[in-house]
CSV table of C-alpha atoms in Angstrom, one decimal:
chain,number,residue,atom,x,y,z
A,800,MET,CA,0.0,0.0,0.0
A,801,LEU,CA,1.3,3.4,-1.0
A,802,PRO,CA,1.9,5.9,1.8
A,803,PRO,CA,-0.6,8.8,2.0
A,804,VAL,CA,0.4,11.9,-0.1
A,805,ASP,CA,0.9,15.1,2.0
A,806,PHE,CA,-0.6,17.6,-0.5
A,807,SER,CA,-0.1,20.5,1.9
A,808,ASP,CA,3.6,19.8,2.1
A,809,ILE,CA,3.8,19.6,-1.8
A,810,GLN,CA,1.8,22.8,-2.0
A,811,GLU,CA,4.2,24.6,0.4
A,812,LYS,CA,7.3,23.4,-1.5
A,813,LEU,CA,5.8,24.5,-4.8
A,814,SER,CA,4.9,27.9,-3.3
A,815,THR,CA,8.4,28.4,-2.0
A,816,HIS,CA,9.9,27.4,-5.3
A,817,PHE,CA,7.8,29.7,-7.4
A,818,ARG,CA,7.7,32.6,-4.9
A,819,PRO,CA,10.6,34.5,-6.5
A,820,TRP,CA,9.0,34.1,-10.0
A,821,ASN,CA,5.7,35.4,-8.7
A,822,ARG,CA,7.4,38.4,-7.0
A,823,SER,CA,9.3,39.2,-10.3
A,824,PHE,CA,6.0,39.0,-12.2
A,825,GLN,CA,4.3,41.3,-9.7
A,826,PHE,CA,7.1,43.8,-9.8
A,827,TRP,CA,7.3,44.1,-13.6
A,828,VAL,CA,3.5,44.4,-14.0
A,829,ARG,CA,3.3,47.2,-11.5
A,830,ALA,CA,6.5,49.0,-12.5
A,831,VAL,CA,5.6,49.0,-16.1
A,832,ASP,CA,2.1,50.3,-15.2
A,833,ILE,CA,3.5,53.2,-13.2
A,834,TYR,CA,6.1,54.0,-15.8
A,835,THR,CA,3.8,53.9,-18.8
A,836,GLY,CA,1.2,55.9,-16.8
A,837,TYR,CA,3.7,58.8,-16.5
A,838,LYS,CA,4.8,58.6,-20.2
A,839,VAL,CA,1.2,58.7,-21.5
A,840,PHE,CA,0.5,61.5,-19.1
A,841,GLN,CA,3.4,63.6,-20.4
A,842,VAL,CA,2.0,63.4,-23.9
A,843,ARG,CA,-1.5,64.4,-22.6
A,844,VAL,CA,-0.4,67.3,-20.5
A,845,SER,CA,1.8,68.8,-23.3
A,846,PHE,CA,-1.4,69.8,-25.1
A,847,VAL,CA,-2.6,71.9,-22.1
A,848,LYS,CA,-1.3,75.4,-22.3
A,849,ASP,CA,-2.7,76.8,-19.0
A,850,VAL,CA,0.1,76.5,-16.4
A,851,GLN,CA,-2.3,76.2,-13.4
A,852,LYS,CA,-4.3,73.4,-15.2
A,853,GLN,CA,-1.0,71.7,-15.9
A,854,GLU,CA,0.0,71.8,-12.2
A,855,ALA,CA,-3.4,70.5,-11.1
A,856,MET,CA,-3.1,67.6,-13.6
A,857,TRP,CA,0.4,66.8,-12.4
A,858,GLU,CA,-0.8,66.7,-8.8
A,859,ARG,CA,-3.6,64.2,-9.7
A,860,GLN,CA,-1.1,62.1,-11.7
A,861,HIS,CA,1.3,62.0,-8.7
A,862,GLU,CA,-1.6,61.0,-6.4
A,863,VAL,CA,-2.6,58.1,-8.7
A,864,ALA,CA,1.1,57.0,-9.0
A,865,ALA,CA,1.6,57.3,-5.2
A,866,GLU,CA,-1.2,54.8,-4.5
A,867,LYS,CA,0.3,52.4,-7.0
A,868,ILE,CA,3.8,52.7,-5.6
A,869,TYR,CA,2.5,52.4,-2.0
A,870,SER,CA,0.6,49.2,-3.0
A,871,MET,CA,3.6,47.7,-4.7
A,872,CYS,CA,6.0,48.4,-1.8
A,873,SER,CA,3.5,47.4,0.9
A,874,ASP,CA,2.4,44.2,-0.8
A,875,LEU,CA,5.8,43.0,-1.8
A,876,GLY,CA,7.7,44.3,1.2
A,877,GLY,CA,11.4,43.3,1.5
A,878,PHE,CA,13.7,45.4,-0.7
A,879,PHE,CA,10.8,47.6,-1.9
A,880,LEU,CA,10.4,49.0,1.6
A,881,LYS,CA,14.0,50.3,1.3
A,882,ILE,CA,13.1,51.7,-2.1
A,883,ALA,CA,10.2,53.6,-0.5
A,884,GLN,CA,12.6,55.0,2.1
A,885,ILE,CA,14.9,56.3,-0.7
A,886,ILE,CA,12.3,57.9,-3.0
A,887,GLY,CA,9.8,59.0,-0.3
A,888,LYS,CA,11.7,62.1,0.8
A,889,PRO,CA,10.2,65.6,0.8
A,890,ASP,CA,13.1,67.2,-1.0
A,891,LEU,CA,13.1,64.7,-3.9
A,892,ALA,CA,9.7,63.2,-4.5
A,893,PRO,CA,6.3,64.9,-5.2
A,894,ALA,CA,4.3,65.7,-2.0
A,895,ALA,CA,1.7,63.0,-2.8
A,896,TRP,CA,4.4,60.3,-2.9
A,897,VAL,CA,6.0,61.5,0.4
A,898,LYS,CA,2.7,61.7,2.2
A,899,ARG,CA,1.9,58.1,1.1
A,900,LEU,CA,5.3,56.4,1.4
A,901,VAL,CA,6.4,57.9,4.7
A,902,THR,CA,3.9,55.7,6.5
A,903,LEU,CA,5.9,52.6,5.3
A,904,CYS,CA,8.8,53.2,7.8
A,905,ASP,CA,8.9,50.1,10.0
A,906,ARG,CA,5.7,48.8,8.6
A,907,ALA,CA,6.9,45.5,7.2
A,908,PRO,CA,4.7,42.5,8.1
A,909,ALA,CA,5.8,41.0,11.4
A,910,THR,CA,6.9,37.4,11.5
A,911,PRO,CA,4.7,35.3,13.8
A,912,PHE,CA,6.2,35.0,17.4
A,913,GLY,CA,6.5,31.2,17.1
A,914,ASP,CA,8.9,31.6,14.2
A,915,ILE,CA,10.8,34.3,16.0
A,916,GLN,CA,11.2,32.1,19.0
A,917,LEU,CA,12.5,29.2,17.0
A,918,MET,CA,15.1,31.4,15.2
A,919,LEU,CA,16.2,33.1,18.5
A,920,GLU,CA,16.6,29.8,20.4
A,921,LYS,CA,18.4,28.1,17.5
A,922,GLU,CA,20.8,31.0,17.0
A,923,LEU,CA,21.7,31.6,20.7
A,924,GLY,CA,21.4,28.0,21.9
A,925,LYS,CA,19.1,28.6,24.9
A,926,SER,CA,15.4,28.9,25.5
A,927,ILE,CA,13.8,32.3,25.8
A,928,GLY,CA,12.9,31.5,29.4
A,929,GLU,CA,16.5,30.8,30.3
A,930,MET,CA,17.8,34.0,28.7
A,931,PHE,CA,15.1,36.6,29.4
A,932,GLU,CA,13.1,37.5,32.5
A,933,ARG,CA,10.4,38.9,30.2
A,934,PHE,CA,10.1,39.1,26.4
A,935,GLU,CA,7.4,41.2,24.6
A,936,MET,CA,5.7,39.1,22.0
A,937,ASP,CA,4.6,42.0,19.9
A,938,PRO,CA,7.5,43.7,18.1
A,939,LEU,CA,8.5,47.3,18.6
A,940,GLY,CA,8.9,47.5,14.8
A,941,SER,CA,9.2,45.3,11.8
A,942,ALA,CA,11.4,46.4,8.9
A,943,SER,CA,12.4,44.8,5.6
A,944,ILE,CA,15.1,42.4,7.1
A,945,ALA,CA,14.3,42.0,10.7
A,946,GLN,CA,12.0,42.9,13.6
A,947,VAL,CA,12.8,44.2,17.0
A,948,HIS,CA,11.4,43.1,20.4
A,949,ARG,CA,11.7,44.7,23.8
A,950,ALA,CA,12.9,42.3,26.6
A,951,ARG,CA,14.8,42.1,29.9
A,952,LEU,CA,17.6,39.8,30.6
A,953,ARG,CA,17.6,37.6,33.6
A,954,GLY,CA,19.4,39.3,36.6
A,955,ASP,CA,19.3,42.7,34.9
A,956,LYS,CA,17.4,45.9,35.7
A,957,ASN,CA,17.7,47.4,32.2
A,958,ASP,CA,15.7,46.6,29.1
A,959,VAL,CA,17.3,45.4,25.9
A,960,ALA,CA,16.3,45.4,22.2
A,961,VAL,CA,16.3,42.0,20.5
A,962,LYS,CA,16.7,42.2,16.7
A,963,VAL,CA,15.7,38.9,14.9
A,964,GLN,CA,16.0,38.3,11.2
A,965,HIS,CA,12.9,37.3,9.2
A,966,PRO,CA,13.4,33.6,8.1
A,967,GLY,CA,14.1,33.2,4.3
A,968,ILE,CA,14.2,37.0,3.6
A,969,GLN,CA,17.7,37.0,2.0
A,970,ASP,CA,16.8,35.1,-1.1
A,971,LEU,CA,13.7,37.2,-1.7
A,972,MET,CA,15.5,40.5,-1.4
A,973,MET,CA,18.2,39.4,-3.8
A,974,THR,CA,15.5,38.6,-6.3
A,975,ASP,CA,14.0,42.1,-5.8
A,976,ILE,CA,17.4,43.8,-6.2
A,977,ARG,CA,18.1,42.1,-9.6
A,978,ASN,CA,14.7,43.1,-10.9
A,979,VAL,CA,15.3,46.7,-9.8
A,980,GLN,CA,18.7,46.6,-11.5
A,981,ALA,CA,17.2,45.6,-14.8
A,982,PHE,CA,14.6,48.3,-14.5
A,983,ALA,CA,17.3,50.9,-13.6
A,984,LEU,CA,19.3,49.9,-16.7
A,985,TYR,CA,16.3,50.5,-18.9
A,986,ILE,CA,15.4,53.9,-17.3
A,987,GLN,CA,19.0,55.2,-17.6
A,988,LYS,CA,19.0,54.3,-21.4
A,989,THR,CA,15.7,56.0,-22.1
A,990,ASP,CA,14.9,58.7,-19.6
A,991,VAL,CA,17.6,59.5,-17.0
A,992,LYS,CA,21.2,60.5,-18.0
A,993,PHE,CA,22.6,59.0,-14.8
A,994,ASP,CA,24.5,55.8,-14.0
A,995,LEU,CA,21.6,54.3,-12.0
A,996,TYR,CA,22.9,50.7,-12.5
A,997,SER,CA,26.1,51.4,-10.6
A,998,ILE,CA,24.0,52.7,-7.7
A,999,THR,CA,21.8,49.5,-7.7
A,1000,LYS,CA,25.0,47.4,-7.7
A,1001,GLU,CA,26.3,49.2,-4.6
A,1002,MET,CA,22.9,48.7,-3.0
A,1003,GLU,CA,23.2,45.0,-3.7
A,1004,THR,CA,26.6,44.9,-1.9
A,1005,GLN,CA,25.5,46.9,1.1
A,1006,ILE,CA,22.2,45.1,1.6
A,1007,GLY,CA,24.1,41.8,1.3
A,1008,TYR,CA,26.1,42.9,4.4
A,1009,GLU,CA,22.8,43.6,6.3
A,1010,PHE,CA,22.1,39.9,6.8
A,1011,ASP,CA,25.2,39.4,9.0
A,1012,PHE,CA,24.4,40.7,12.5
A,1013,ILE,CA,27.9,39.9,13.8
A,1014,ARG,CA,29.2,42.4,11.3
A,1015,GLU,CA,26.5,44.9,12.4
A,1016,ALA,CA,27.5,44.5,16.0
A,1017,ASN,CA,31.2,45.1,15.2
A,1018,ALA,CA,30.3,48.2,13.2
A,1019,MET,CA,28.1,49.6,16.1
A,1020,GLU,CA,31.0,49.1,18.5
A,1021,LYS,CA,33.5,50.7,16.2
A,1022,ILE,CA,31.4,53.8,15.6
A,1023,ARG,CA,30.5,54.1,19.2
A,1024,HIS,CA,34.2,54.0,20.2
A,1025,PHE,CA,35.1,56.6,17.5
A,1026,LEU,CA,32.4,59.1,18.6
A,1027,TYR,CA,33.3,58.8,22.3
A,1028,GLU,CA,37.0,59.1,21.5
A,1029,ASN,CA,36.6,62.2,19.3
A,1030,ASN,CA,34.1,64.3,21.3
A,1031,LYS,CA,33.8,65.5,24.9
A,1032,LYS,CA,30.2,64.5,24.7
A,1033,THR,CA,29.1,62.3,21.8
A,1034,PRO,CA,26.7,64.1,19.4
A,1035,VAL,CA,24.5,61.1,19.1
A,1036,LEU,CA,23.8,58.0,21.3
A,1037,VAL,CA,24.8,54.6,19.9
A,1038,PRO,CA,23.3,51.4,21.6
A,1039,ARG,CA,25.7,49.2,23.5
A,1040,VAL,CA,26.0,45.7,22.2
A,1041,ILE,CA,25.4,42.7,24.6
A,1042,ARG,CA,28.4,40.9,23.3
A,1043,ASP,CA,27.6,37.3,24.3
A,1044,MET,CA,24.2,37.5,22.7
A,1045,VAL,CA,25.1,38.1,19.0
A,1046,SER,CA,24.8,35.7,16.1
A,1047,ARG,CA,24.5,36.0,12.4
A,1048,ARG,CA,20.7,36.4,12.6
A,1049,VAL,CA,20.2,37.7,16.2
A,1050,LEU,CA,21.5,40.9,17.8
A,1051,VAL,CA,20.8,41.9,21.4
A,1052,MET,CA,21.6,45.5,22.4
A,1053,GLU,CA,20.9,48.3,24.8
A,1054,TYR,CA,17.3,49.5,24.6
A,1055,MET,CA,17.1,53.2,23.6
A,1056,ASP,CA,14.0,55.0,25.1
A,1057,GLY,CA,12.8,57.7,22.7
A,1058,ILE,CA,10.3,58.8,20.1
A,1059,PRO,CA,10.8,58.4,16.3
A,1060,ILE,CA,11.8,61.7,14.7
A,1061,LEU,CA,8.8,61.6,12.5
A,1062,ASN,CA,6.6,61.9,15.6
A,1063,LEU,CA,8.6,64.9,16.9
A,1064,GLY,CA,6.0,67.5,15.9
A,1065,ASP,CA,3.1,65.6,17.6
A,1066,GLU,CA,5.2,65.2,20.8
A,1067,ILE,CA,6.0,68.9,20.9
A,1068,ALA,CA,2.4,69.8,20.5
A,1069,LYS,CA,1.4,67.2,23.1
A,1070,ARG,CA,3.6,69.1,25.6
A,1071,GLY,CA,1.8,72.3,25.0
A,1072,ILE,CA,4.6,73.8,22.9
A,1073,ASN,CA,3.9,75.7,19.7
A,1074,PRO,CA,5.4,73.4,16.9
A,1075,GLY,CA,6.1,76.6,14.9
A,1076,GLY,CA,7.5,78.6,17.8
A,1077,LYS,CA,11.1,79.5,18.9
A,1078,ILE,CA,11.4,76.7,21.5
A,1079,ALA,CA,10.4,74.0,19.0
A,1080,ALA,CA,12.7,75.6,16.3
A,1081,ALA,CA,15.7,75.6,18.7
A,1082,ALA,CA,15.1,71.9,19.6
A,1083,LYS,CA,14.9,70.9,15.9
A,1084,GLN,CA,18.0,72.9,15.2
A,1085,ARG,CA,19.9,71.1,18.0
A,1086,ILE,CA,18.8,67.7,16.6
A,1087,LEU,CA,19.9,68.5,13.1
A,1088,GLU,CA,23.2,70.0,14.3
A,1089,SER,CA,24.0,66.8,16.2
A,1090,LEU,CA,23.2,64.6,13.2
A,1091,THR,CA,25.1,66.7,10.8
A,1092,LEU,CA,28.2,67.0,13.0
A,1093,VAL,CA,28.3,63.3,13.6
A,1094,TYR,CA,28.0,62.5,9.9
A,1095,GLY,CA,30.7,65.0,9.0
A,1096,GLN,CA,33.1,63.4,11.5
A,1097,MET,CA,32.3,59.8,10.4
A,1098,ILE,CA,32.5,60.4,6.6
A,1099,LEU,CA,35.4,62.9,6.5
A,1100,LYS,CA,37.5,62.1,9.5
A,1101,SER,CA,37.1,58.4,9.8
A,1102,GLY,CA,35.7,57.2,6.5
A,1103,PHE,CA,33.7,54.6,8.4
A,1104,PHE,CA,30.1,55.6,8.7
A,1105,HIS,CA,26.5,54.7,9.3
A,1106,ALA,CA,25.0,54.9,5.9
A,1107,ASP,CA,21.2,54.6,6.6
A,1108,PRO,CA,19.9,57.7,8.5
A,1109,HIS,CA,16.3,57.4,7.3
A,1110,PRO,CA,13.7,58.7,9.8
A,1111,GLY,CA,12.9,55.2,11.1
A,1112,ASN,CA,16.6,55.0,12.4
A,1113,VAL,CA,16.6,58.3,14.3
A,1114,LEU,CA,15.2,58.5,17.8
A,1115,ILE,CA,14.8,61.6,19.9
A,1116,CYS,CA,15.5,60.9,23.6
A,1117,LYS,CA,15.3,62.9,26.8
A,1118,GLY,CA,16.8,66.4,26.5
A,1119,SER,CA,16.6,66.4,22.7
A,1120,GLU,CA,19.5,63.9,22.6
A,1121,VAL,CA,19.6,61.9,19.3
A,1122,ALA,CA,20.0,58.1,19.1
A,1123,LEU,CA,21.1,56.6,15.9
A,1124,LEU,CA,19.9,53.0,15.3
A,1125,ASP,CA,20.4,50.1,12.9
A,1126,TYR,CA,24.1,49.7,11.8
A,1127,GLY,CA,23.4,47.1,9.1
A,1128,GLN,CA,24.4,49.5,6.4
A,1129,VAL,CA,27.8,51.0,7.1
A,1130,LYS,CA,30.4,52.1,4.6
A,1131,ASP,CA,34.2,52.1,4.9
A,1132,LEU,CA,35.2,54.7,2.4
A,1133,PRO,CA,38.7,54.2,0.7
A,1134,GLU,CA,41.2,56.9,1.6
A,1135,ASN,CA,41.3,58.4,-1.9
A,1136,LEU,CA,37.5,58.8,-2.0
A,1137,ARG,CA,37.4,60.2,1.5
A,1138,LEU,CA,39.9,62.9,0.7
A,1139,GLY,CA,38.5,63.5,-2.7
A,1140,TYR,CA,35.1,64.1,-1.1
A,1141,ALA,CA,36.6,66.4,1.4
A,1142,LYS,CA,37.9,68.6,-1.5
A,1143,LEU,CA,34.4,68.5,-3.1
A,1144,VAL,CA,32.9,69.6,0.2
A,1145,LEU,CA,35.2,72.6,0.3
A,1146,ALA,CA,34.4,73.5,-3.4
A,1147,ILE,CA,30.6,73.4,-2.6
A,1148,ALA,CA,31.1,75.4,0.6
A,1149,ASP,CA,33.2,78.0,-1.3
A,1150,ASN,CA,30.8,78.1,-4.3
A,1151,ASP,CA,33.8,77.3,-6.5
A,1152,PRO,CA,32.7,75.7,-9.9
A,1153,ILE,CA,36.3,75.1,-11.1
A,1154,ARG,CA,37.3,73.1,-8.0
A,1155,ALA,CA,34.0,71.3,-8.1
A,1156,ALA,CA,34.7,70.1,-11.6
A,1157,GLU,CA,38.2,69.1,-10.6
A,1158,SER,CA,36.9,67.2,-7.6
A,1159,TYR,CA,34.4,65.3,-9.8
A,1160,ARG,CA,37.2,64.1,-12.0
A,1161,GLU,CA,39.4,63.1,-9.0
A,1162,LEU,CA,36.5,61.1,-7.6
A,1163,GLY,CA,36.0,59.3,-10.9
A,1164,ILE,CA,32.6,60.8,-11.7
A,1165,ASP,CA,32.5,60.8,-15.5
A,1166,THR,CA,30.2,63.5,-16.9
A,1167,LEU,CA,29.2,64.7,-20.4
A,1168,SER,CA,27.9,68.2,-21.0
A,1169,GLN,CA,26.8,70.0,-24.1
A,1170,CYS,CA,25.1,72.9,-22.3
A,1171,GLU,CA,26.1,76.6,-22.0
A,1172,ASN,CA,27.8,77.8,-18.9
A,1173,GLU,CA,29.1,74.3,-18.2
A,1174,GLN,CA,31.1,75.2,-15.1
A,1175,GLN,CA,28.1,76.7,-13.2
A,1176,GLU,CA,25.9,73.8,-14.2
A,1177,MET,CA,28.6,71.4,-12.8
A,1178,LEU,CA,28.6,73.3,-9.5
A,1179,ARG,CA,24.8,73.1,-9.4
A,1180,LEU,CA,25.0,69.4,-10.1
A,1181,ALA,CA,27.5,69.0,-7.2
A,1182,GLN,CA,25.2,71.0,-4.9
A,1183,THR,CA,22.2,68.9,-6.0
A,1184,MET,CA,23.9,65.6,-5.4
A,1185,PHE,CA,26.2,66.3,-2.4
A,1186,ASP,CA,24.7,69.1,-0.3
A,1187,THR,CA,21.6,69.4,1.8
A,1188,LYS,CA,20.8,73.0,1.0
A,1189,LEU,CA,17.9,73.7,-1.4
A,1190,PRO,CA,18.2,76.6,-3.8
A,1191,PRO,CA,16.2,79.9,-2.8
A,1192,GLY,CA,12.5,79.4,-3.3
A,1193,VAL,CA,12.8,75.7,-3.9
A,1194,VAL,CA,11.0,73.2,-1.6
A,1195,MET,CA,11.5,70.1,-3.7
A,1196,LEU,CA,14.2,69.1,-6.1
A,1197,GLN,CA,13.0,67.8,-9.5
A,1198,PRO,CA,16.0,65.9,-10.8
A,1199,PHE,CA,14.2,64.7,-13.9
A,1200,SER,CA,12.8,68.0,-15.1
A,1201,GLU,CA,14.3,69.6,-18.2
A,1202,GLU,CA,15.9,72.4,-16.1
A,1203,SER,CA,17.6,70.0,-13.8
A,1204,SER,CA,21.4,69.8,-13.9
A,1205,ILE,CA,21.1,66.0,-14.1
A,1206,LYS,CA,19.3,66.5,-17.4
A,1207,LYS,CA,21.8,69.0,-18.7
A,1208,ILE,CA,24.9,67.1,-17.6
A,1209,ALA,CA,24.9,63.3,-18.2
A,1210,VAL,CA,26.6,61.3,-15.4
A,1211,ARG,CA,28.0,58.4,-17.5
A,1212,ALA,CA,30.0,56.7,-14.7
A,1213,PHE,CA,29.5,57.0,-10.9
A,1214,PRO,CA,31.8,55.2,-8.4
A,1215,GLU,CA,29.6,52.5,-6.7
A,1216,GLU,CA,31.4,53.3,-3.3
A,1217,LEU,CA,30.3,56.9,-3.4
A,1218,PHE,CA,26.6,55.9,-3.5
A,1219,SER,CA,26.5,55.5,0.3
A,1220,VAL,CA,27.7,59.2,0.7
A,1221,LEU,CA,25.2,60.4,-1.9
A,1222,ARG,CA,22.3,58.5,-0.2
A,1223,THR,CA,23.4,59.7,3.3
A,1224,VAL,CA,23.4,63.3,2.2
A,1225,HIS,CA,20.0,63.0,0.6
A,1226,LEU,CA,18.5,61.3,3.7
A,1227,LEU,CA,19.9,64.2,5.8
A,1228,ARG,CA,18.4,66.7,3.4
A,1229,GLY,CA,15.0,64.8,3.7
A,1230,LEU,CA,15.2,65.1,7.5
A,1231,SER,CA,16.1,68.8,7.3
A,1232,VAL,CA,13.2,69.5,5.0
A,1233,GLY,CA,10.9,67.5,7.3
A,1234,LEU,CA,12.0,69.6,10.2
A,1235,GLY,CA,11.6,72.9,8.2
A,1236,ILE,CA,15.3,73.8,8.2
A,1237,ASN,CA,17.1,74.6,5.0
A,1238,TYR,CA,20.9,74.5,5.6
A,1239,SER,CA,24.2,73.5,3.9
A,1240,CYS,CA,25.9,70.4,5.3
A,1241,ALA,CA,28.9,71.4,3.1
A,1242,GLU,CA,29.3,74.7,5.0
A,1243,GLN,CA,29.0,73.0,8.4
A,1244,TRP,CA,31.5,70.3,7.3
A,1245,ARG,CA,34.0,72.8,6.0
A,1246,SER,CA,36.3,72.8,9.1
A,1247,ILE,CA,36.2,69.0,9.3
A,1248,ALA,CA,37.1,68.7,5.6
A,1249,GLU,CA,40.0,71.1,6.1
A,1250,GLU,CA,41.2,69.1,9.1
A,1251,ALA,CA,41.0,65.9,7.1
A,1252,LEU,CA,43.0,67.3,4.2
A,1253,TYR,CA,45.6,68.9,6.5
A,1254,SER,CA,46.1,65.7,8.5
A,1255,ALA,CA,46.7,63.8,5.2
A,1256,GLY,CA,49.2,66.5,4.0
A,1257,ARG,CA,46.8,67.7,1.2
A,1258,LEU,CA,46.4,71.2,2.7
A,1259,LYS,CA,49.3,73.3,4.1
A,1260,VAL,CA,49.2,75.5,7.2
A,1261,LYS,CA,49.4,78.7,5.1
A,1262,ASP,CA,46.5,77.5,2.9
A,1263,MET,CA,44.4,76.8,6.1
A,1264,LYS,CA,45.2,80.3,7.5
A,1265,SER,CA,44.4,81.9,4.1
A,1266,ARG,CA,41.0,80.1,4.0
A,1267,VAL,CA,40.1,81.2,7.5
A,1268,ARG,CA,41.1,84.8,6.8
A,1269,ARG,CA,39.1,84.7,3.5
A,1270,ARG,CA,35.9,83.7,5.2
A,1271,GLY,CA,36.4,85.8,8.3
A,1272,LEU,CA,35.2,84.6,11.7
A,1273,ILE,CA,33.9,81.0,11.8
A,1274,ARG,CA,30.2,81.6,11.3
A,1275,ARG,CA,27.2,79.6,12.5
A,1276,PHE,CA,25.6,77.4,9.8
A,1277,PHE,CA,22.0,77.6,11.0
């Protein structure tokens, strides 16, 4: 007699086998729909001469597209939640996109607690009861790669945060990345004169690292040590790693008590403070100063930096102290790129188009221009890509408009390793726009860039003195 057939087991195996194909199909159907929707709309709106009618039509189109992008990212999850974080920024995307996509921070579907318990106990080799006095079954947040639970270790008075990887997520995210790479390759050949493919390749490398929590724990400790060593008081708080409770898929660390930066306005209002008043403005300014200072030190002084400052990774703690979470994406910038970027920072801060063009060449950014006033456009491109300050009267960058520097100057080759710097600056800009503060990180980083170049022998003492005299007293940047 034949053994009974377990159809549920067969169904589960088939589902697992075909899941990547199904995701690929879902992505391409939705991506093509969004893309062709905009291409058809561009033709339709070109026949409308009234500017106000055009703007109203664009707004409606962005709202329609925002719903479709939200549905795709929400339904597919994984890598597409990271895509939402990148494009859903108030300085880059249409307001309708931002309003819809910002809600996706930490909104990945949670893995059931039973699966989390199995993963945790398998990785650390003990039962939850042996390790923890209490463990909250509902996660504090669930992101694309992992979810975090609040707990308390046995024999300890302080709470910890327990980060546990979603089972099977790595293969799915790699499938997603390769689909996005193919789409980026098509877009850069048809619409955008920018090396998008290199950017997606660097994303593939960086996200591959995120699956190793041992690497993340080491990065967290390295950055924590650097900040405490280089400041009387560290500009941001970095969680302390619980060293004997780290594995490739589980990371236990100090619990940071605070509110997400996205909820700052609501928290200020709840305390009876006018969100638009001087007290609130001063608090926001201190928060942004802390983040900007710490990123200037990490990128220009160390070269080893946290490369994912999206709003979900920034907590505001007691006394407006800032906590920086999630060290899965870190970047160790090679010396030549670190110093080359320091030169570019000085060129942007000094508004110097000649040195900006020289810095682009030194960094290996290959451009092609056929526009008039090429040097000024090159400076504008550098400011657009690598500074947080928005031009006067501009509340949103439109990189793909005909007047954009990216349209006028083609970026034919872009070093993959610089993408993390580019993304970090754009995320800082998004935070600043969200807080209602328009400032230049290049100006605030000027002295750090000078120090980095001087320490490397690339800037002489007389040149440093000349630069200080030329700009007068060191001015505040906010």
